[in-house]
Amino acid sequence: MPYLGGEETVRELRRALSNPNVQSDPLRYRNTILKVIRTMSQGVDVSGLFSEMVKACATVDVVQKKLVYVFLCSYATLNPELSLLVINTLRKDCQDPNPMVRSLALRNMTNLRLPSLVEYVEQPLTAGLRDRAACVRRVAVLGWAKLHNLHPSSEIDAAVVNELYSLLRDPDPVVMVNCLRALEEILKEEGGIAINKPITHHLLNRLKECDIWGQSEVLRVLQRYRPQSEDELFDILSLLDSFLVSPHPPVMAATLSLFLSISSNLPVISLAALERVSGPLLAACGSGSREMRFAAVCHIQLLLRSVPGLLGPHYKRFFCGYAEPAYIKERKMQVLVELVNDENVAMILDELKGYCTDVNTDTAQAAISAIGRIGRSYSDRCLQILTGLLGLKQDHITSAVVQTMRDLVWVCPQCSDTVCLALDGCEETLQDIQGRQALLWLLGVYGERISTAPYTLEVLIDRVRSEASLGIKMELLTATMRLFLCRPAETQDMLGRLLHYCIEEETDMCVRDQALLYYRLLHCGIEKTREVLQGRRSDPSLGVLIGRPAKPVSQWARCFNTLEPLSQGAVEAESDRSDSAMRCSDSSTNVLASSIAVDCAWIEECVRCPAVLHCSPQSLQAAMQLVNIQTLAFTPQQMLPWRVYLYTHTQLRVSEDGQEEEEGIKVILNQQPKDDDALRQFLTILITVLNTLGDTGQAQVY
Amino acid sequence: MISQVFILSSKGDHLIYKDFRGGAGNDIVSIFYEKVTALTGDQPPVVMNHKDIYFVHIRQGGLYWVATTTAGSSPFTITEFLNRLAALVKDYCGSLSEKSVQMNFALIYELLDEIVDYGYIQTTSSDVLKNFIQTEAVTSRPFSLFDLSNVGLFGAETQQSKVAPSSAATRPIQSSREQGGKSEIFVDVIERMTVVIGSNGLLMKADVEGEIRVKCYMPSCSEMRIGLNEEFSIGKSQLRGYGAAVRVDECSFHQAVRLDEFDSHRILRLCPSQGEQTVMQYQLSDDLPSALPFRLFPTIERDNGGRLLMYMKLRCDLPPKSLSQELSSPDQSAELKPQSRAVVWKIARFAGGTQLSALFKLEVPSLSSASMLEVGPVGLSFELPKITATGLQIRFLRLSPIQPGPSQRWVRYVTHSDSYTIRI
């Protein structure tokens, strides 16, 4: 926040600094300098005082020196010429008998960030590497890294690099760690410091001497090391075991990262490490610092991707605290959803129910959608809670419940009866766009079972003129069309009015086009319309796979202990991915109309592969996972036509639906955004998998 | 690796700004603050990014402590560093507030300079740092005669001197140098309770997270021995002694603690460094040895006039002797907070073994039977002095060799509510 009257202050400070009376009184001099720094950290530009401050640098008072250096380092780049004047004082200080003064001078000399000063700095830095005091060596080592980054292109003397390598054996652990850091920066072009067997073992043996910061740094660098034999690998792992359960989260996380990277070929080891680390991670979840808690919960979400049942017994640790911030609550709820099993489902639902009425609307909505996700496995209990919530008649709660029900009904069509009964009267409370859209979708699809559907739609159609949202208008059109198909007598009149309005008066192109499209579709006859609008519904016989399949550790090991899991959206996308795939295949029912469907690519392909029918769903799922295709759902084996819904996500979204017939498989691909090449590639992969599977399947049969 | 560190007040004033790596724009602080203020609610996410600069921040003492870094750095390291920085600033300045940071900015710059070099954390140990830090802390409170009131005449043990003044532990560690070598050591046992009680009155979850914290003002460090209850046991199977067992599920120690006498006599040995450090952390789930401190008996009704009646009966189940007797009529207050839709009932003091009740009548427009479901939960926040929920006690505290000159040792127990929720 720049203060008013900055110039005035600067002028006053200059007068004070150049006043001989002030200069002769050490205490007053220091206080004036303090004032300068204070003004500086408040954001006022005091660079004009540079030459006065340079003079203040020559003093025996260490505190004053430190203050002046803070100033100089901030403004040196603006005054390269004047900075030359400081260098003499600094070089003289480098010879001081007091190691603290030496290290201070050396550090600030390199912090000035002036390429023109490099020639004066090199000599003291070289001397600094051989200084008696460890604190000087620490500074000198990092000084070389700073120097290198001033001139990234210029080669640093090979002798210096060698000296840095030899300083890895320095008795002071901080010097050792600083050497690692400096070499990593200097040798960045060559991929960092060369991690060979002797260096690795040297570092590992000295790990205990370092403090937690040093330990995490060393462990991070060692991730590049690949042990030469299995014996060596196990030696390293057993050496590191005590660090894995360290009470300090940074060390624990860095050790786990190292474990995962060096034992990437041994999944058993990785899984054992995950189990071992769950204790300290849980402890971090209860840490006094809420930011630490958050980091721990986010990383637990990663772990759960590979070992879904890992923390099942500890689900209570993820109950939200009363005063916890919303961002922690949201993540904790996501974890709770993952941990649901037959024993704890009642407790977890009871707890989540309590959050649904939270004062923070985001938390409340997150809790409702968490209940919806649990509803995929335990639909009855969840629907009971959700319908209960509708009774509260709060707009944000109702909206979230209706959206959740829409998503749930698609996955579990058997819930539709309860949902249809519950929807009565919701339209009065709903305010926001998403909620009303969800309600319209449900009214359209289940219109024949909701007695009041036409009246609800009629009210909306009468008000369509004042409707601002594009999405609602489109959804309204589709819903009315669908309702017309099942209840023509009640709907015909209002559909006519709606189409008339949309075609004649509506100004938005999308809505008009869609209305025109429906209008022409109706001209083609009612059967054709039915085919397009009710083309596909979710299949009640679909058995949803309970729980997400465990993913290999390698999929997330790379981003463990980075900021990625903490960033917003990372996990949301993950958990919503299957939803959007569903939605995608759903909106393809009104392919011609929906804007999503416009850039959807479709391919139908027949593959001859009779053997697939004989192999079990589990092996199919396993085979698909090898090539990163997820199985969403499939019908029981004896059903004809037998169907399986697959889904993959690379840079694109593909949802696939294979229909098994007598002689072969019909594959329907649905992709978004459109990319023909990728689609073709996907198809080839799929066919290969199916064929391989067919072969092995036959082998198993005979 | 840390590129910049800055401290902002809650209003966005720049208090401290230090650029370790250079090359960052001057407006980085304002970018951060804009991001914070642009969000609704008062709880911005811990990690935010602007292009490829990542901001990690923590909130302590009402301030934003922010570090900027790259996407690949460890969130645990950065968060722990910021926490440690805040703890060090608290140690050196005495307390953590906008005012104390503003007054001690020179000291904080000096600290930052020693802790981090070129974005790499060098050391955060107060033992190392005390050799480098030269600036004296400035405390906001001038020395007052009032502080002397609890010093006994000619060093006599008066009643008052048995109780440490509440401000005793909030002074800068370095000021002990010139205050006549008043060497004190505080050992605090701090426990945080997380409790959920279901609407049927059954205990659904009870967690205790505890720590033993040592705050040392001794200029020279000597060995300290802390004796815990003999019956202290870790894990489920082990049971020791014949007395009431004091049990925790998990327990971890500071790396400087030597445990050679722990197994046999439950003694921790360490050489405390100046300032505050956590010596031991422990955790207990579900299986509390004593009854819960508070029980609530709520009745929620609607009266004929459409008002919501909430009748709350709160009972404190602590043993009566644990608090002094003068608390028969505690002063209470209640307030309705419209924006958080809560009624806040404040009870200044609450004696063990007593019961308080309150009747709240609320005018709620369009009150329906369904909206009764919306009432609750009740959250309790409290502080119980001289009590630990796990029963952990410090048997003795010995310093060896015996300190020359006057030295004082204080042991304090306190249990906080982390989250004490009662569903209705």
Short mmCIF file of N, CA and C in Angstrom, two decimals, chain A residues 1 34 37-38 41-42 63 66-67 70 100 107 113 135 138-139 142 145-146 149 174 178 181 185 211-213 217 247-250 253 279 281 286-289 291-296 299 316-317 319 321-322 325-327 347 350-351 354-355 357-359 391-392 394 561-563 566-567, chain B residues 1 12-15 19-22 43-44 46-47 54 57-59 69-77 79-81 83 102 105-106 109-110 113-114 117-118 120-124 131-132 134-135 192 196 204-205 207 209 252-253 255 283 285-286 340-341 370 373-374 379 418-419 421 423:
data_model
loop_
_atom_site.label_atom_id
_atom_site.label_comp_id
_atom_site.label_asym_id
_atom_site.label_seq_id
_atom_site.Cartn_x
_atom_site.Cartn_y
_atom_site.Cartn_z
N MET A 1 0.84 -1.19 0.00
CA MET A 1 0.00 0.00 0.00
C MET A 1 0.88 1.25 0.00
N LEU A 34 17.07 2.67 10.35
CA LEU A 34 15.88 1.86 10.64
C LEU A 34 14.66 2.45 9.98
N ILE A 37 14.54 1.67 6.29
CA ILE A 37 14.11 0.30 5.98
C ILE A 37 12.62 0.14 6.23
N ARG A 38 12.14 0.77 7.29
CA ARG A 38 10.71 0.67 7.57
C ARG A 38 9.88 1.23 6.42
N SER A 41 9.95 -1.19 3.51
CA SER A 41 9.10 -2.39 3.55
C SER A 41 7.63 -2.03 3.52
N GLN A 42 7.32 -0.75 3.70
CA GLN A 42 5.92 -0.36 3.53
C GLN A 42 5.58 -0.14 2.07
N VAL A 63 24.82 -4.52 13.53
CA VAL A 63 23.39 -4.35 13.30
C VAL A 63 23.14 -3.34 12.19
N LYS A 66 23.95 -4.82 8.81
CA LYS A 66 22.91 -5.71 8.33
C LYS A 66 21.76 -4.91 7.73
N LEU A 67 21.39 -3.83 8.41
CA LEU A 67 20.30 -3.01 7.93
C LEU A 67 20.62 -2.40 6.58
N VAL A 70 20.34 -4.90 3.79
CA VAL A 70 18.97 -5.16 3.36
C VAL A 70 18.58 -4.14 2.31
N MET A 100 31.40 -14.15 11.61
CA MET A 100 30.05 -13.68 11.32
C MET A 100 30.10 -12.52 10.32
N ARG A 107 27.79 -13.08 1.83
CA ARG A 107 26.42 -13.32 1.41
C ARG A 107 25.87 -12.11 0.67
N ARG A 113 23.40 -9.09 -6.96
CA ARG A 113 22.90 -9.49 -8.28
C ARG A 113 23.34 -8.52 -9.37
N CYS A 135 30.14 -21.43 8.86
CA CYS A 135 29.09 -20.51 8.39
C CYS A 135 29.56 -19.74 7.16
N ARG A 138 29.28 -22.26 4.17
CA ARG A 138 27.88 -22.39 3.74
C ARG A 138 27.51 -21.30 2.74
N VAL A 139 27.89 -20.08 3.10
CA VAL A 139 27.53 -18.94 2.26
C VAL A 139 28.28 -19.00 0.94
N LEU A 142 26.83 -21.55 -1.66
CA LEU A 142 25.64 -21.05 -2.36
C LEU A 142 25.99 -19.85 -3.23
N ALA A 145 26.47 -20.69 -6.75
CA ALA A 145 25.22 -20.90 -7.48
C ALA A 145 24.62 -19.57 -7.92
N LYS A 146 24.70 -18.59 -7.02
CA LYS A 146 24.17 -17.28 -7.37
C LYS A 146 24.95 -16.68 -8.54
N ASN A 149 24.01 -18.20 -11.81
CA ASN A 149 22.73 -17.78 -12.36
C ASN A 149 22.74 -16.34 -12.89
N VAL A 174 25.27 -28.75 6.90
CA VAL A 174 24.61 -27.72 6.07
C VAL A 174 25.48 -27.40 4.86
N ASN A 178 24.21 -27.68 1.13
CA ASN A 178 24.32 -26.53 0.24
C ASN A 178 25.10 -26.89 -1.02
N ARG A 181 22.77 -28.44 -3.36
CA ARG A 181 21.90 -27.44 -3.96
C ARG A 181 22.63 -26.65 -5.02
N GLU A 185 22.12 -26.55 -9.28
CA GLU A 185 21.84 -25.37 -10.09
C GLU A 185 22.91 -25.17 -11.16
N ASP A 211 19.47 -31.52 9.69
CA ASP A 211 18.18 -31.18 10.26
C ASP A 211 17.10 -31.54 9.23
N ILE A 212 15.84 -31.30 9.58
CA ILE A 212 14.77 -31.81 8.71
C ILE A 212 14.82 -31.19 7.31
N TRP A 213 15.27 -29.95 7.23
CA TRP A 213 15.30 -29.31 5.90
C TRP A 213 16.35 -29.97 5.04
N GLU A 217 15.89 -32.25 1.56
CA GLU A 217 16.61 -31.87 0.34
C GLU A 217 17.40 -33.08 -0.20
N PRO A 247 8.21 -38.06 12.65
CA PRO A 247 7.10 -37.20 13.07
C PRO A 247 7.06 -35.88 12.30
N HIS A 248 8.09 -35.60 11.50
CA HIS A 248 8.09 -34.36 10.73
C HIS A 248 7.54 -34.64 9.34
N PRO A 249 6.40 -34.06 9.01
CA PRO A 249 5.79 -34.35 7.72
C PRO A 249 6.73 -34.11 6.52
N PRO A 250 7.57 -33.05 6.50
CA PRO A 250 8.41 -32.90 5.31
C PRO A 250 9.33 -34.09 5.07
N ALA A 253 7.25 -37.21 3.95
CA ALA A 253 6.79 -37.13 2.57
C ALA A 253 7.95 -37.32 1.60
N GLY A 279 0.25 -44.01 9.15
CA GLY A 279 0.21 -43.53 10.54
C GLY A 279 0.66 -42.08 10.67
N LEU A 281 0.95 -39.88 8.40
CA LEU A 281 0.09 -38.98 7.61
C LEU A 281 -1.19 -38.66 8.38
N GLY A 286 -4.10 -34.40 11.97
CA GLY A 286 -4.60 -33.81 13.21
C GLY A 286 -3.66 -32.75 13.73
N SER A 287 -2.76 -32.28 12.87
CA SER A 287 -1.77 -31.30 13.30
C SER A 287 -2.45 -30.00 13.74
N GLY A 288 -1.77 -29.26 14.56
CA GLY A 288 -2.34 -28.01 15.05
C GLY A 288 -2.46 -26.97 13.96
N SER A 289 -1.59 -27.04 12.96
CA SER A 289 -1.64 -26.07 11.88
C SER A 289 -2.61 -26.55 10.82
N GLU A 291 -3.08 -25.54 7.85
CA GLU A 291 -2.50 -25.65 6.52
C GLU A 291 -1.81 -27.01 6.37
N MET A 292 -1.15 -27.45 7.45
CA MET A 292 -0.51 -28.76 7.41
C MET A 292 -1.55 -29.86 7.28
N ARG A 293 -2.65 -29.70 8.01
CA ARG A 293 -3.75 -30.66 7.92
C ARG A 293 -4.21 -30.79 6.48
N PHE A 294 -4.39 -29.64 5.86
CA PHE A 294 -4.89 -29.62 4.50
C PHE A 294 -3.94 -30.39 3.58
N ALA A 295 -2.64 -30.10 3.70
CA ALA A 295 -1.67 -30.79 2.85
C ALA A 295 -1.76 -32.29 3.07
N ALA A 296 -1.90 -32.71 4.32
CA ALA A 296 -1.94 -34.14 4.61
C ALA A 296 -3.20 -34.78 4.02
N HIS A 299 -2.87 -35.31 0.34
CA HIS A 299 -1.99 -36.41 -0.04
C HIS A 299 -2.61 -37.76 0.29
N LYS A 316 -13.12 -41.98 11.22
CA LYS A 316 -13.55 -40.90 12.11
C LYS A 316 -12.57 -39.74 12.13
N ARG A 317 -11.33 -40.02 11.75
CA ARG A 317 -10.36 -38.94 11.74
C ARG A 317 -10.70 -37.90 10.69
N PHE A 319 -13.80 -36.79 10.09
CA PHE A 319 -14.97 -36.00 10.41
C PHE A 319 -14.52 -34.55 10.52
N GLY A 321 -14.06 -30.81 11.66
CA GLY A 321 -14.10 -30.04 12.90
C GLY A 321 -15.08 -28.89 12.76
N TYR A 322 -15.52 -28.43 13.90
CA TYR A 322 -16.55 -27.39 13.94
C TYR A 322 -16.05 -26.10 13.26
N PRO A 325 -11.77 -24.59 8.26
CA PRO A 325 -12.13 -23.82 7.07
C PRO A 325 -12.77 -24.71 6.02
N ALA A 326 -13.54 -24.08 5.13
CA ALA A 326 -14.31 -24.84 4.15
C ALA A 326 -13.42 -25.69 3.26
N TYR A 327 -12.21 -25.20 2.95
CA TYR A 327 -11.40 -25.99 2.01
C TYR A 327 -10.97 -27.31 2.61
N MET A 347 -22.67 -44.46 10.12
CA MET A 347 -22.00 -43.37 10.83
C MET A 347 -21.62 -42.23 9.89
N ASP A 350 -24.61 -40.30 8.73
CA ASP A 350 -25.13 -39.48 9.82
C ASP A 350 -24.31 -38.21 9.96
N GLU A 351 -23.00 -38.37 9.85
CA GLU A 351 -22.10 -37.23 9.97
C GLU A 351 -22.30 -36.25 8.80
N GLY A 354 -25.23 -34.08 8.96
CA GLY A 354 -25.03 -32.90 9.81
C GLY A 354 -24.43 -31.72 9.06
N TYR A 355 -23.60 -32.00 8.06
CA TYR A 355 -22.95 -30.91 7.33
C TYR A 355 -23.87 -30.25 6.31
N THR A 357 -26.59 -28.86 6.52
CA THR A 357 -27.22 -27.60 6.92
C THR A 357 -26.18 -26.59 7.36
N ASP A 358 -24.94 -26.79 6.94
CA ASP A 358 -23.86 -25.87 7.31
C ASP A 358 -24.18 -24.45 6.83
N VAL A 359 -23.68 -23.49 7.58
CA VAL A 359 -23.94 -22.10 7.23
C VAL A 359 -23.28 -21.74 5.90
N GLY A 391 -37.35 -31.06 2.34
CA GLY A 391 -38.34 -30.47 3.23
C GLY A 391 -37.90 -29.16 3.86
N LEU A 392 -36.60 -28.90 3.88
CA LEU A 392 -36.11 -27.67 4.49
C LEU A 392 -36.46 -26.44 3.68
N GLN A 394 -34.84 -24.75 1.54
CA GLN A 394 -33.79 -23.73 1.39
C GLN A 394 -33.32 -23.81 -0.06
N ASN A 561 4.03 -35.14 -2.95
CA ASN A 561 4.92 -34.16 -2.33
C ASN A 561 5.23 -32.98 -3.25
N THR A 562 4.29 -32.63 -4.12
CA THR A 562 4.40 -31.37 -4.84
C THR A 562 3.12 -30.58 -4.53
N LEU A 563 3.06 -29.40 -5.10
CA LEU A 563 1.88 -28.57 -4.81
C LEU A 563 0.65 -29.01 -5.58
N LEU A 566 -2.61 -30.11 -3.96
CA LEU A 566 -3.26 -29.08 -3.15
C LEU A 566 -3.99 -28.05 -3.99
N SER A 567 -3.60 -27.98 -5.26
CA SER A 567 -4.23 -26.96 -6.10
C SER A 567 -5.69 -27.30 -6.29
N MET B 1 12.40 -24.91 -2.65
CA MET B 1 13.03 -23.62 -2.88
C MET B 1 12.00 -22.51 -2.75
N GLY B 12 -3.96 -6.10 4.32
CA GLY B 12 -3.16 -6.06 3.11
C GLY B 12 -1.96 -5.14 3.19
N ASP B 13 -1.65 -4.58 4.36
CA ASP B 13 -0.45 -3.74 4.48
C ASP B 13 0.80 -4.60 4.38
N HIS B 14 1.80 -4.08 3.68
CA HIS B 14 3.06 -4.82 3.58
C HIS B 14 3.82 -4.65 4.89
N LEU B 15 4.11 -5.73 5.55
CA LEU B 15 4.89 -5.62 6.78
C LEU B 15 6.34 -6.02 6.52
N ASP B 19 12.99 -10.77 -0.99
CA ASP B 19 13.13 -11.47 -2.27
C ASP B 19 14.45 -12.22 -2.25
N PHE B 20 14.40 -13.55 -2.31
CA PHE B 20 15.63 -14.33 -2.19
C PHE B 20 16.27 -14.62 -3.54
N ARG B 21 15.44 -14.76 -4.56
CA ARG B 21 15.98 -15.22 -5.83
C ARG B 21 16.05 -14.11 -6.87
N GLY B 22 15.38 -13.02 -6.66
CA GLY B 22 15.40 -11.96 -7.65
C GLY B 22 14.54 -12.31 -8.84
N GLN B 43 -11.72 -17.56 3.80
CA GLN B 43 -10.75 -18.65 3.88
C GLN B 43 -10.19 -19.01 2.52
N PRO B 44 -9.23 -18.22 2.05
CA PRO B 44 -8.66 -18.54 0.75
C PRO B 44 -7.88 -19.86 0.81
N VAL B 46 -4.99 -22.65 0.54
CA VAL B 46 -3.60 -22.54 0.98
C VAL B 46 -2.66 -22.30 -0.21
N VAL B 47 -2.96 -22.95 -1.32
CA VAL B 47 -2.09 -22.81 -2.49
C VAL B 47 -2.85 -22.07 -3.58
N TYR B 54 3.77 -19.92 -7.55
CA TYR B 54 2.81 -20.51 -6.61
C TYR B 54 2.92 -19.81 -5.27
N HIS B 57 0.43 -20.00 1.63
CA HIS B 57 0.35 -19.10 2.77
C HIS B 57 -0.26 -19.79 3.97
N ILE B 58 0.06 -19.27 5.13
CA ILE B 58 -0.60 -19.71 6.35
C ILE B 58 -1.13 -18.47 7.05
N ARG B 59 -2.09 -18.67 7.95
CA ARG B 59 -2.61 -17.56 8.74
C ARG B 59 -2.16 -17.79 10.17
N THR B 69 6.82 -19.93 -4.59
CA THR B 69 7.69 -21.04 -4.94
C THR B 69 7.27 -21.60 -6.30
N THR B 70 7.86 -22.72 -6.67
CA THR B 70 7.51 -23.35 -7.94
C THR B 70 6.62 -24.55 -7.69
N ALA B 71 6.04 -25.06 -8.78
CA ALA B 71 5.02 -26.10 -8.62
C ALA B 71 5.60 -27.37 -8.01
N GLY B 72 6.88 -27.60 -8.21
CA GLY B 72 7.44 -28.88 -7.78
C GLY B 72 7.84 -28.95 -6.32
N SER B 73 7.74 -27.85 -5.58
CA SER B 73 8.25 -27.93 -4.21
C SER B 73 7.27 -28.64 -3.29
N SER B 74 7.81 -29.08 -2.18
CA SER B 74 7.01 -29.89 -1.27
C SER B 74 6.11 -28.99 -0.42
N PRO B 75 4.82 -29.24 -0.44
CA PRO B 75 3.92 -28.43 0.37
C PRO B 75 4.19 -28.60 1.85
N PHE B 76 4.63 -29.79 2.23
CA PHE B 76 4.91 -30.03 3.65
C PHE B 76 6.08 -29.16 4.11
N THR B 77 7.12 -29.10 3.28
CA THR B 77 8.29 -28.32 3.66
C THR B 77 7.93 -26.85 3.77
N THR B 79 5.00 -25.35 4.18
CA THR B 79 4.09 -25.05 5.28
C THR B 79 4.82 -25.13 6.61
N GLU B 80 5.61 -26.18 6.76
CA GLU B 80 6.34 -26.34 8.02
C GLU B 80 7.30 -25.17 8.21
N PHE B 81 7.92 -24.73 7.12
CA PHE B 81 8.84 -23.60 7.22
C PHE B 81 8.11 -22.35 7.68
N ASN B 83 5.34 -22.13 9.33
CA ASN B 83 4.96 -22.31 10.73
C ASN B 83 6.13 -22.06 11.64
N GLN B 102 5.47 -5.23 13.13
CA GLN B 102 5.82 -3.91 12.62
C GLN B 102 6.99 -3.30 13.41
N PHE B 105 10.57 -5.17 12.70
CA PHE B 105 10.86 -5.58 11.33
C PHE B 105 12.34 -5.80 11.10
N ALA B 106 13.19 -4.99 11.75
CA ALA B 106 14.63 -5.16 11.53
C ALA B 106 15.08 -6.52 12.01
N TYR B 109 13.89 -9.16 9.51
CA TYR B 109 14.75 -9.21 8.32
C TYR B 109 16.04 -9.96 8.64
N GLU B 110 16.58 -9.69 9.83
CA GLU B 110 17.81 -10.34 10.22
C GLU B 110 17.60 -11.85 10.33
N ASP B 113 17.26 -13.43 6.97
CA ASP B 113 18.56 -13.48 6.31
C ASP B 113 19.36 -14.69 6.76
N GLU B 114 19.24 -15.03 8.03
CA GLU B 114 20.00 -16.17 8.53
C GLU B 114 19.31 -17.50 8.23
N ASP B 117 18.89 -18.72 2.66
CA ASP B 117 19.85 -18.10 1.75
C ASP B 117 19.55 -18.58 0.34
N TYR B 118 19.37 -17.65 -0.57
CA TYR B 118 19.10 -17.97 -1.96
C TYR B 118 17.90 -18.92 -2.10
N TYR B 120 17.02 -21.29 -0.12
CA TYR B 120 17.19 -22.58 0.53
C TYR B 120 17.21 -22.39 2.04
N ILE B 121 16.47 -23.24 2.72
CA ILE B 121 16.38 -23.11 4.18
C ILE B 121 17.69 -23.58 4.77
N GLN B 122 18.35 -22.73 5.56
CA GLN B 122 19.64 -23.08 6.13
C GLN B 122 19.49 -23.71 7.51
N THR B 123 18.87 -22.98 8.40
CA THR B 123 18.65 -23.54 9.73
C THR B 123 17.50 -22.80 10.38
N THR B 124 16.78 -23.51 11.22
CA THR B 124 15.74 -22.82 11.97
C THR B 124 15.91 -23.11 13.45
N ASN B 131 23.41 -17.14 17.99
CA ASN B 131 24.75 -16.60 17.81
C ASN B 131 24.78 -15.50 16.76
N PHE B 132 23.80 -15.49 15.89
CA PHE B 132 23.85 -14.56 14.76
C PHE B 132 22.97 -13.34 14.95
N GLN B 134 21.54 -10.17 16.31
CA GLN B 134 22.11 -9.09 17.12
C GLN B 134 21.07 -8.08 17.57
N THR B 135 20.04 -7.93 16.76
CA THR B 135 19.06 -6.90 17.07
C THR B 135 18.26 -7.28 18.31
N ARG B 192 -5.70 -31.00 22.83
CA ARG B 192 -6.82 -30.49 22.05
C ARG B 192 -7.83 -31.62 21.89
N VAL B 196 -17.42 -35.55 18.97
CA VAL B 196 -18.72 -35.46 18.32
C VAL B 196 -19.69 -36.29 19.14
N MET B 204 -19.94 -40.26 19.55
CA MET B 204 -19.62 -40.83 18.25
C MET B 204 -18.12 -40.83 18.01
N LYS B 205 -17.45 -39.86 18.53
CA LYS B 205 -16.03 -39.77 18.27
C LYS B 205 -15.39 -38.92 19.35
N ASP B 207 -11.39 -37.64 20.13
CA ASP B 207 -9.96 -37.69 19.84
C ASP B 207 -9.26 -36.68 20.73
N GLU B 209 -5.51 -34.79 20.88
CA GLU B 209 -4.15 -34.61 20.39
C GLU B 209 -3.42 -33.76 21.40
N SER B 252 5.16 -39.51 19.57
CA SER B 252 6.43 -39.27 18.89
C SER B 252 7.18 -38.17 19.62
N PHE B 253 8.49 -38.18 19.48
CA PHE B 253 9.32 -37.27 20.25
C PHE B 253 10.14 -36.38 19.34
N GLN B 255 13.53 -34.85 17.97
CA GLN B 255 14.73 -35.66 17.74
C GLN B 255 15.81 -35.44 18.80
N GLN B 283 -1.31 -38.90 20.80
CA GLN B 283 -2.65 -38.88 20.23
C GLN B 283 -3.43 -40.05 20.78
N SER B 285 -7.39 -41.93 20.55
CA SER B 285 -8.69 -41.93 19.87
C SER B 285 -9.70 -42.74 20.66
N ASP B 286 -10.89 -42.20 20.75
CA ASP B 286 -12.08 -42.93 21.18
C ASP B 286 -12.13 -43.38 22.63
N SER B 340 -23.69 -15.40 10.71
CA SER B 340 -23.32 -16.81 10.78
C SER B 340 -24.50 -17.66 11.26
N ARG B 341 -25.64 -17.04 11.40
CA ARG B 341 -26.87 -17.71 11.82
C ARG B 341 -26.63 -18.56 13.07
N ALA B 370 -40.31 -28.64 9.38
CA ALA B 370 -39.11 -29.12 8.71
C ALA B 370 -37.89 -28.29 9.11
N LEU B 373 -35.28 -29.22 11.69
CA LEU B 373 -34.14 -30.08 11.37
C LEU B 373 -32.87 -29.27 11.17
N GLU B 374 -33.08 -28.00 10.81
CA GLU B 374 -31.91 -27.18 10.51
C GLU B 374 -31.17 -26.73 11.75
N GLY B 379 -21.70 -26.16 18.90
CA GLY B 379 -20.25 -26.28 19.00
C GLY B 379 -19.77 -25.63 20.29
N ASP B 418 -10.72 -28.45 20.35
CA ASP B 418 -10.42 -28.23 18.94
C ASP B 418 -11.74 -28.12 18.20
N SER B 419 -12.59 -29.08 18.48
CA SER B 419 -13.92 -29.07 17.89
C SER B 419 -14.77 -29.98 18.77
N THR B 421 -18.45 -30.96 19.21
CA THR B 421 -19.72 -30.79 18.51
C THR B 421 -20.79 -31.67 19.11
N ARG B 423 -24.59 -32.84 18.25
CA ARG B 423 -25.69 -32.77 17.27
C ARG B 423 -27.03 -32.74 17.99
#
